[in-house]
Short mmCIF file of C-alpha atoms in Angstrom, two decimals:
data_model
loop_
_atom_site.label_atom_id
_atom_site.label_comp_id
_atom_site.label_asym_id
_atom_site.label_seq_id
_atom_site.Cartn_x
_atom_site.Cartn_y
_atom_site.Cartn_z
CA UNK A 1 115.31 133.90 98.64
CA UNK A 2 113.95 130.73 100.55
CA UNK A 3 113.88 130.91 104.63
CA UNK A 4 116.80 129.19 106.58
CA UNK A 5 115.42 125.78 108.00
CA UNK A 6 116.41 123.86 111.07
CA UNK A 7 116.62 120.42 109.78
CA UNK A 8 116.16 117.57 113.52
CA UNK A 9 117.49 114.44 112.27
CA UNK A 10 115.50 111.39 114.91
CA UNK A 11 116.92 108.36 115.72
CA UNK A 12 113.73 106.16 117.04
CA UNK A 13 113.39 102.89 118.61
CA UNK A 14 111.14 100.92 118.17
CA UNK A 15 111.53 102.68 114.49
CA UNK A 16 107.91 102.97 112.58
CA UNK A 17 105.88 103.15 115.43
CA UNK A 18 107.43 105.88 117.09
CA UNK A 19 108.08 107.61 114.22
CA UNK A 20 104.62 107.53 113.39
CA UNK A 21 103.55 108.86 116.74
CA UNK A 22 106.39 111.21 116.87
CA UNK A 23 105.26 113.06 113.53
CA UNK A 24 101.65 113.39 114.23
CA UNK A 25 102.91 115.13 117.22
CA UNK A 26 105.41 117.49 115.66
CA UNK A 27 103.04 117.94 112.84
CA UNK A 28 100.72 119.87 115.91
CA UNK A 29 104.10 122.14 116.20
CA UNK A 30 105.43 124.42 113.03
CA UNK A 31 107.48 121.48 111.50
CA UNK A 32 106.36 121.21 107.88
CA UNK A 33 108.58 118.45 105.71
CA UNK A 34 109.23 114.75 107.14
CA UNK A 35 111.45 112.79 105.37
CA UNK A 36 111.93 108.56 106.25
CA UNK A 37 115.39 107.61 107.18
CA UNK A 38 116.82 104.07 107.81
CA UNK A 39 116.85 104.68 112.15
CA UNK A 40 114.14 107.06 112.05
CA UNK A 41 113.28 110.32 110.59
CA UNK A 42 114.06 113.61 109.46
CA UNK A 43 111.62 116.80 110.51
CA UNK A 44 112.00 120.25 108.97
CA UNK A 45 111.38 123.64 110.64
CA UNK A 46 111.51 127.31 109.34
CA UNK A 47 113.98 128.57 111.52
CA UNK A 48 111.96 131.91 112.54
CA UNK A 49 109.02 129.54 114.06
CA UNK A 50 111.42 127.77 115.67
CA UNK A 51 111.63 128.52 119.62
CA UNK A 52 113.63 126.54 122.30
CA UNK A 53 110.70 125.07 124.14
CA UNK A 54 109.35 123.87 121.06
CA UNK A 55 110.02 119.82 122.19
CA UNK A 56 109.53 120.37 125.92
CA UNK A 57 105.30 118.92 125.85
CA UNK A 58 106.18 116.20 123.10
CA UNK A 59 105.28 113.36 124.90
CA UNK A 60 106.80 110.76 123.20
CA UNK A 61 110.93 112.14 124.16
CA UNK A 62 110.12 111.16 127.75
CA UNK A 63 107.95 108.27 127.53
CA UNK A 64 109.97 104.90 128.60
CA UNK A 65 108.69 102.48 125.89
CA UNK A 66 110.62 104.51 123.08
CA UNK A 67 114.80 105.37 122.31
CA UNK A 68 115.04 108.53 121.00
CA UNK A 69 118.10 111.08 119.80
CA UNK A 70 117.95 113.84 117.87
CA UNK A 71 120.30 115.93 116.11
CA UNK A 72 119.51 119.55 114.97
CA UNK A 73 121.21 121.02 111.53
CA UNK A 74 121.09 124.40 110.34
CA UNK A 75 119.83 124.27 106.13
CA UNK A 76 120.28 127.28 103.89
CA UNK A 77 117.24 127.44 101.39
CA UNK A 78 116.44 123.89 101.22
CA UNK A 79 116.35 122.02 98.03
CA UNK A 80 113.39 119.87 99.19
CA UNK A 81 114.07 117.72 95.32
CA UNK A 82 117.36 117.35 96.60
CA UNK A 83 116.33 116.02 100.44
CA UNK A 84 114.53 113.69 99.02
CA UNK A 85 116.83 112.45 96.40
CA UNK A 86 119.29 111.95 98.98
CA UNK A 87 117.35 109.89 101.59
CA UNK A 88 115.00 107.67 99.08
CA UNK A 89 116.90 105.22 97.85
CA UNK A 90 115.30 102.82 95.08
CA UNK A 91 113.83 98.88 96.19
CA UNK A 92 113.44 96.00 94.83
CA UNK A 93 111.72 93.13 95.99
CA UNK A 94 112.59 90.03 94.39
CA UNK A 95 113.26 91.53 90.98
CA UNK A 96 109.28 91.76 90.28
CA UNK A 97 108.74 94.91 91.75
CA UNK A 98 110.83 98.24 91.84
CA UNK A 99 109.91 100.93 93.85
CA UNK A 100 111.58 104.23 93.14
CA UNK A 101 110.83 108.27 93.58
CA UNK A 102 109.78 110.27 90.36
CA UNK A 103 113.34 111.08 89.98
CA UNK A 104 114.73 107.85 89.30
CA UNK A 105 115.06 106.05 86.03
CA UNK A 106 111.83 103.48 85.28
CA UNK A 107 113.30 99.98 84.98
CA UNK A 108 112.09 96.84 83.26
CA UNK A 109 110.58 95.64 86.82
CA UNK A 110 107.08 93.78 86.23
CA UNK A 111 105.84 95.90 88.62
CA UNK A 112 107.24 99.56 88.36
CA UNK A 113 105.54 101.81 91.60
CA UNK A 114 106.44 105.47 91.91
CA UNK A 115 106.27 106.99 95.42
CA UNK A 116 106.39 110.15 96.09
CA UNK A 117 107.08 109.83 99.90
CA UNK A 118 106.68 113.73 101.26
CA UNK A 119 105.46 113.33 105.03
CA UNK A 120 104.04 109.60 105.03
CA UNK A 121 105.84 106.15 105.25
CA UNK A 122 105.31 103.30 103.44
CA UNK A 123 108.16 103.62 100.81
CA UNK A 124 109.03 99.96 100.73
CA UNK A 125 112.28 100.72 102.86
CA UNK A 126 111.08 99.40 106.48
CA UNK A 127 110.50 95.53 106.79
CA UNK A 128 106.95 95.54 106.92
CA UNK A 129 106.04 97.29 103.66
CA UNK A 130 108.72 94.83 102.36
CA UNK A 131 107.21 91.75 103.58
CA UNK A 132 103.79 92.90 102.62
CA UNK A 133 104.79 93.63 98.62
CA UNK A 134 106.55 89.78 98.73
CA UNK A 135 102.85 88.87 100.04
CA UNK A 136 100.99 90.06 97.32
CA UNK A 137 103.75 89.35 95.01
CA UNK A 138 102.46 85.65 95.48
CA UNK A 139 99.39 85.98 95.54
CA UNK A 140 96.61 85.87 92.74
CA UNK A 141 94.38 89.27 93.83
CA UNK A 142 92.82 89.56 90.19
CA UNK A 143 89.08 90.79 90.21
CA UNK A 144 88.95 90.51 94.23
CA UNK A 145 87.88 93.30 96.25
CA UNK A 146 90.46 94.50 98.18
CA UNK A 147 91.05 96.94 101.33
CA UNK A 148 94.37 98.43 101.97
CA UNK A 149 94.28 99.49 105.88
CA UNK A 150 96.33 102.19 107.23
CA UNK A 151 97.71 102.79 103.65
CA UNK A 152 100.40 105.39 104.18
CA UNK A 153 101.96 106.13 100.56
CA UNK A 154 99.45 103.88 99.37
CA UNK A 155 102.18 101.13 97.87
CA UNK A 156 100.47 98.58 98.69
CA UNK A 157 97.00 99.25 97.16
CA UNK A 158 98.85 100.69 93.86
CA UNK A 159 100.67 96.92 93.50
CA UNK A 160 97.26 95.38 94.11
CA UNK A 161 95.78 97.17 91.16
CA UNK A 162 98.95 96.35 89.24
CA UNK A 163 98.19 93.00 89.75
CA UNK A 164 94.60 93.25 88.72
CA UNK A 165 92.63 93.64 91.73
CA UNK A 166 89.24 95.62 91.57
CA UNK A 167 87.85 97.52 93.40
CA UNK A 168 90.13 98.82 96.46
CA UNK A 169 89.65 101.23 99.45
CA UNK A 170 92.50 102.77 101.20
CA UNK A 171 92.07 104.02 104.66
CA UNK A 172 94.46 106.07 106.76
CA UNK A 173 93.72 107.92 110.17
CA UNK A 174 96.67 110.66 109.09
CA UNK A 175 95.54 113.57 106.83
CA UNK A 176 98.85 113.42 105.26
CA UNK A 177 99.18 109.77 104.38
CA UNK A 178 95.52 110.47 102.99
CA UNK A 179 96.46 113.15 100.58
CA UNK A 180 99.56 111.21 99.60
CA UNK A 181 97.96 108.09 99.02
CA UNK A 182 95.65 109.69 96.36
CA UNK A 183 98.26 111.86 94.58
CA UNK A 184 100.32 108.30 94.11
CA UNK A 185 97.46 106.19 92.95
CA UNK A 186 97.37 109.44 90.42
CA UNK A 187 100.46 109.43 89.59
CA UNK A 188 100.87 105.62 88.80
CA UNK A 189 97.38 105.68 86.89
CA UNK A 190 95.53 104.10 89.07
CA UNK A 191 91.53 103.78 88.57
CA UNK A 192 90.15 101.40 91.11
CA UNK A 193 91.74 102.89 94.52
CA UNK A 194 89.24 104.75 96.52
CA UNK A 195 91.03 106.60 99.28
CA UNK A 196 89.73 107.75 102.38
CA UNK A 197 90.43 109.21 105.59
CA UNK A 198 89.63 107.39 108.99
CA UNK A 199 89.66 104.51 111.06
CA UNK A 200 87.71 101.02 111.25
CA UNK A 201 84.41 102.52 111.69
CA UNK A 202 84.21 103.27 108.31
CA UNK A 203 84.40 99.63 107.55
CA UNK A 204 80.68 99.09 108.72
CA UNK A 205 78.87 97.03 106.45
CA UNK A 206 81.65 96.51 103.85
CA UNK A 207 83.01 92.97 102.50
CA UNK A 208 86.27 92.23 101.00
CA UNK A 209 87.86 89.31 99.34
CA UNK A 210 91.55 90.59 100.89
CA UNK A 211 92.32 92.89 103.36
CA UNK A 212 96.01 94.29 103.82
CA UNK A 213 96.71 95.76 107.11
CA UNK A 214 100.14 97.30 108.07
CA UNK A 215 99.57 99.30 110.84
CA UNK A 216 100.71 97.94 114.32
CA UNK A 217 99.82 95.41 116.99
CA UNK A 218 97.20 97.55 119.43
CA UNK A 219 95.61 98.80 116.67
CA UNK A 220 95.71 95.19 114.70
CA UNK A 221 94.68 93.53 117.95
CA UNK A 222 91.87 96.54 118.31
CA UNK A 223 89.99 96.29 115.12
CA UNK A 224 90.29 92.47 114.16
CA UNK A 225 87.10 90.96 114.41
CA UNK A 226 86.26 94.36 112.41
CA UNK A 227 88.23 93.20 109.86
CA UNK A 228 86.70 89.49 109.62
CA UNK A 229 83.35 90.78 109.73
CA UNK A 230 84.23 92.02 106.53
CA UNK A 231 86.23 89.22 105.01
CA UNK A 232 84.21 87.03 102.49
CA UNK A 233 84.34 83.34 102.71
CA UNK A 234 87.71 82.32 101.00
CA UNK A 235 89.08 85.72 102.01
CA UNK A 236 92.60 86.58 102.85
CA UNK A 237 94.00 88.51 105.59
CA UNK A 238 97.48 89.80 105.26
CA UNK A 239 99.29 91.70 108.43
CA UNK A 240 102.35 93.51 109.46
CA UNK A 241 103.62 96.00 111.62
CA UNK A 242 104.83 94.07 114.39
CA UNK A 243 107.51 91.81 115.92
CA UNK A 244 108.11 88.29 115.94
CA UNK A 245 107.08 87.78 120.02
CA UNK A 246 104.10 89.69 118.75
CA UNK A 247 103.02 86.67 116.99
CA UNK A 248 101.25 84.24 120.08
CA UNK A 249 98.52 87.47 120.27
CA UNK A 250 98.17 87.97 116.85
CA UNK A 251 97.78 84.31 116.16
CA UNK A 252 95.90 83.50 119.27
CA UNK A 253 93.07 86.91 117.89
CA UNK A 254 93.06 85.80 114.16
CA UNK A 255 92.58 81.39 115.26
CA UNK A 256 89.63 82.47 117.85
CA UNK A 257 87.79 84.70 115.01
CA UNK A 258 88.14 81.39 112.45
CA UNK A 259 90.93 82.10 110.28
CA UNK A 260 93.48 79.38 109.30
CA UNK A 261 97.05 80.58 109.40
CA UNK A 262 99.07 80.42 105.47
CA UNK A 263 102.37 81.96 105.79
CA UNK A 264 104.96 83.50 107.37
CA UNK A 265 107.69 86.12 106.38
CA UNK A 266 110.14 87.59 108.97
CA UNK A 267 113.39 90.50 108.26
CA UNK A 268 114.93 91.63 110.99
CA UNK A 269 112.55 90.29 113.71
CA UNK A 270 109.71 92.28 112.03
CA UNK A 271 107.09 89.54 110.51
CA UNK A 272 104.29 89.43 108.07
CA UNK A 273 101.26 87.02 108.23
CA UNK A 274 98.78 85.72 105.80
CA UNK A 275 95.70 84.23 106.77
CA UNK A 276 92.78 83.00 104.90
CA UNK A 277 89.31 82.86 106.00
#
């Protein structure tokens, strides 16, 4: 018989970044299964590790620069299948490609990605991963070396191999998103993604003709001259993970470093920009 979980249900604002933040702290506590919903997340806990104090040092419920509510639900033996099923809902971006979970039926989408999303985001549901796909949707990656920075799931590198590009590193700080990211460039064939675990520094000495970076703005802001340094002439830069008044600072970095500004794509105040070296 499978242990009772406590299921918290998070309601998080500003959404991916606290979530992010808000996992990698909960993942320090007994919570084991994280599941993406549309105003946050849900975290699961066996109920016998579970102890009232459990939140009380989790920084991020009493810092002021995030919203957060909570719910807590009691689960008998937890279908994880199910959980899934019920909070991964299929995407498509502009009928070309169709992201779905390994239970859902493959469609006739150019570009069909299965995600399994277990603990790490980047299913295609938030804005950014959205914006990013309708990106490279446009553009011709074939034969370029490509970097996919703070990967998550790994969508994004997966649709850059779909679309031809050779080779490509993935790079996430998270042990999670790094396990992920290689069991879905497995399970969607993939040969030419490299994953690996860690931050900018292990960009050192490495050149690539397009660089995808969805992480957020301090971080963005943080490691982009790392990032040109390894651009190659012609190369393009392509970024998310922020808001629209985030722009002037991201604009302002990427103009002083020599890159020329291409395109802009904004849902819901979040905004994706290409740049080309």
């Amino acid at each position: 018989m499978s242990n009772s979980y406590l299921g918290f249900h998070f309601e998080v604002a500003p959404r991916e970044l606290g979530s992010e933040i808000l996992i990698a702290e909960l993942g320090e506590k007994a919570f084991e299964s994280f599941i993406e919903t549309e105003n946050g997340f849900s975290a699961y806990i066996q109920k016998e590790f579970y102890t009232e104090d459990i939140l009380n040092d989790i920084y991020l419920l009493s810092s002021p620069e995030f919203k957060i509510s909570y719910t807590i639900e009691e689960i008998e033996q937890v279908n994880w299948n199910e959980e899934w099923e019920k909070n991964f809902e299929p995407i498509d971006v502009d009928g070309k490609c169709h992201v779905r979970a390994p239970f859902h039926p493959k469609t006739t989408a150019e570009f069909d990605i299965i995600i399994e999303p277990k603990m790490s985001f980047g299913t295609g549901h938030h804005e950014t991963t959205h914006m990013m796909i309708q990106h490279l949707l446009e553009t011709d990656v074939k034969n370029l070396k490509s970097l996919d920075m703070g990967c998550g799931t790994a969508i994004l590198a997966i649709l850059a191999e779909m679309k031809g590009a050779k080779p490509i590193d993935a790079i996430d700080i998270d042990n999670w998103c790094y396990l992920n990211s290689i069991e879905n460039a497995e399970r969607n064939n993939c040969k030419q993604i490299t994953v690996y675990e860690g931050d900018a520094s292990l960009l050192k000495g490495k050149k690539y003709d397009i660089i995808i970076a969805n992480i957020n703005r301090n971080i963005l802001l943080n490691d982009m001259q790392t990032y040109v340094n390894c651009l190659n002439k012609n190369g393009t830069l392509l970024l998310s993970g922020f808001y629209s008044q985030d722009i002037p600072f991201i604009n302002e970095s990427c103009v002083e470093k020599g890159l020329t500004y291409v395109k802009k794509f904004e849902r819901n105040n979040w905004v994706s920009l290409k740049y080309v070296n």
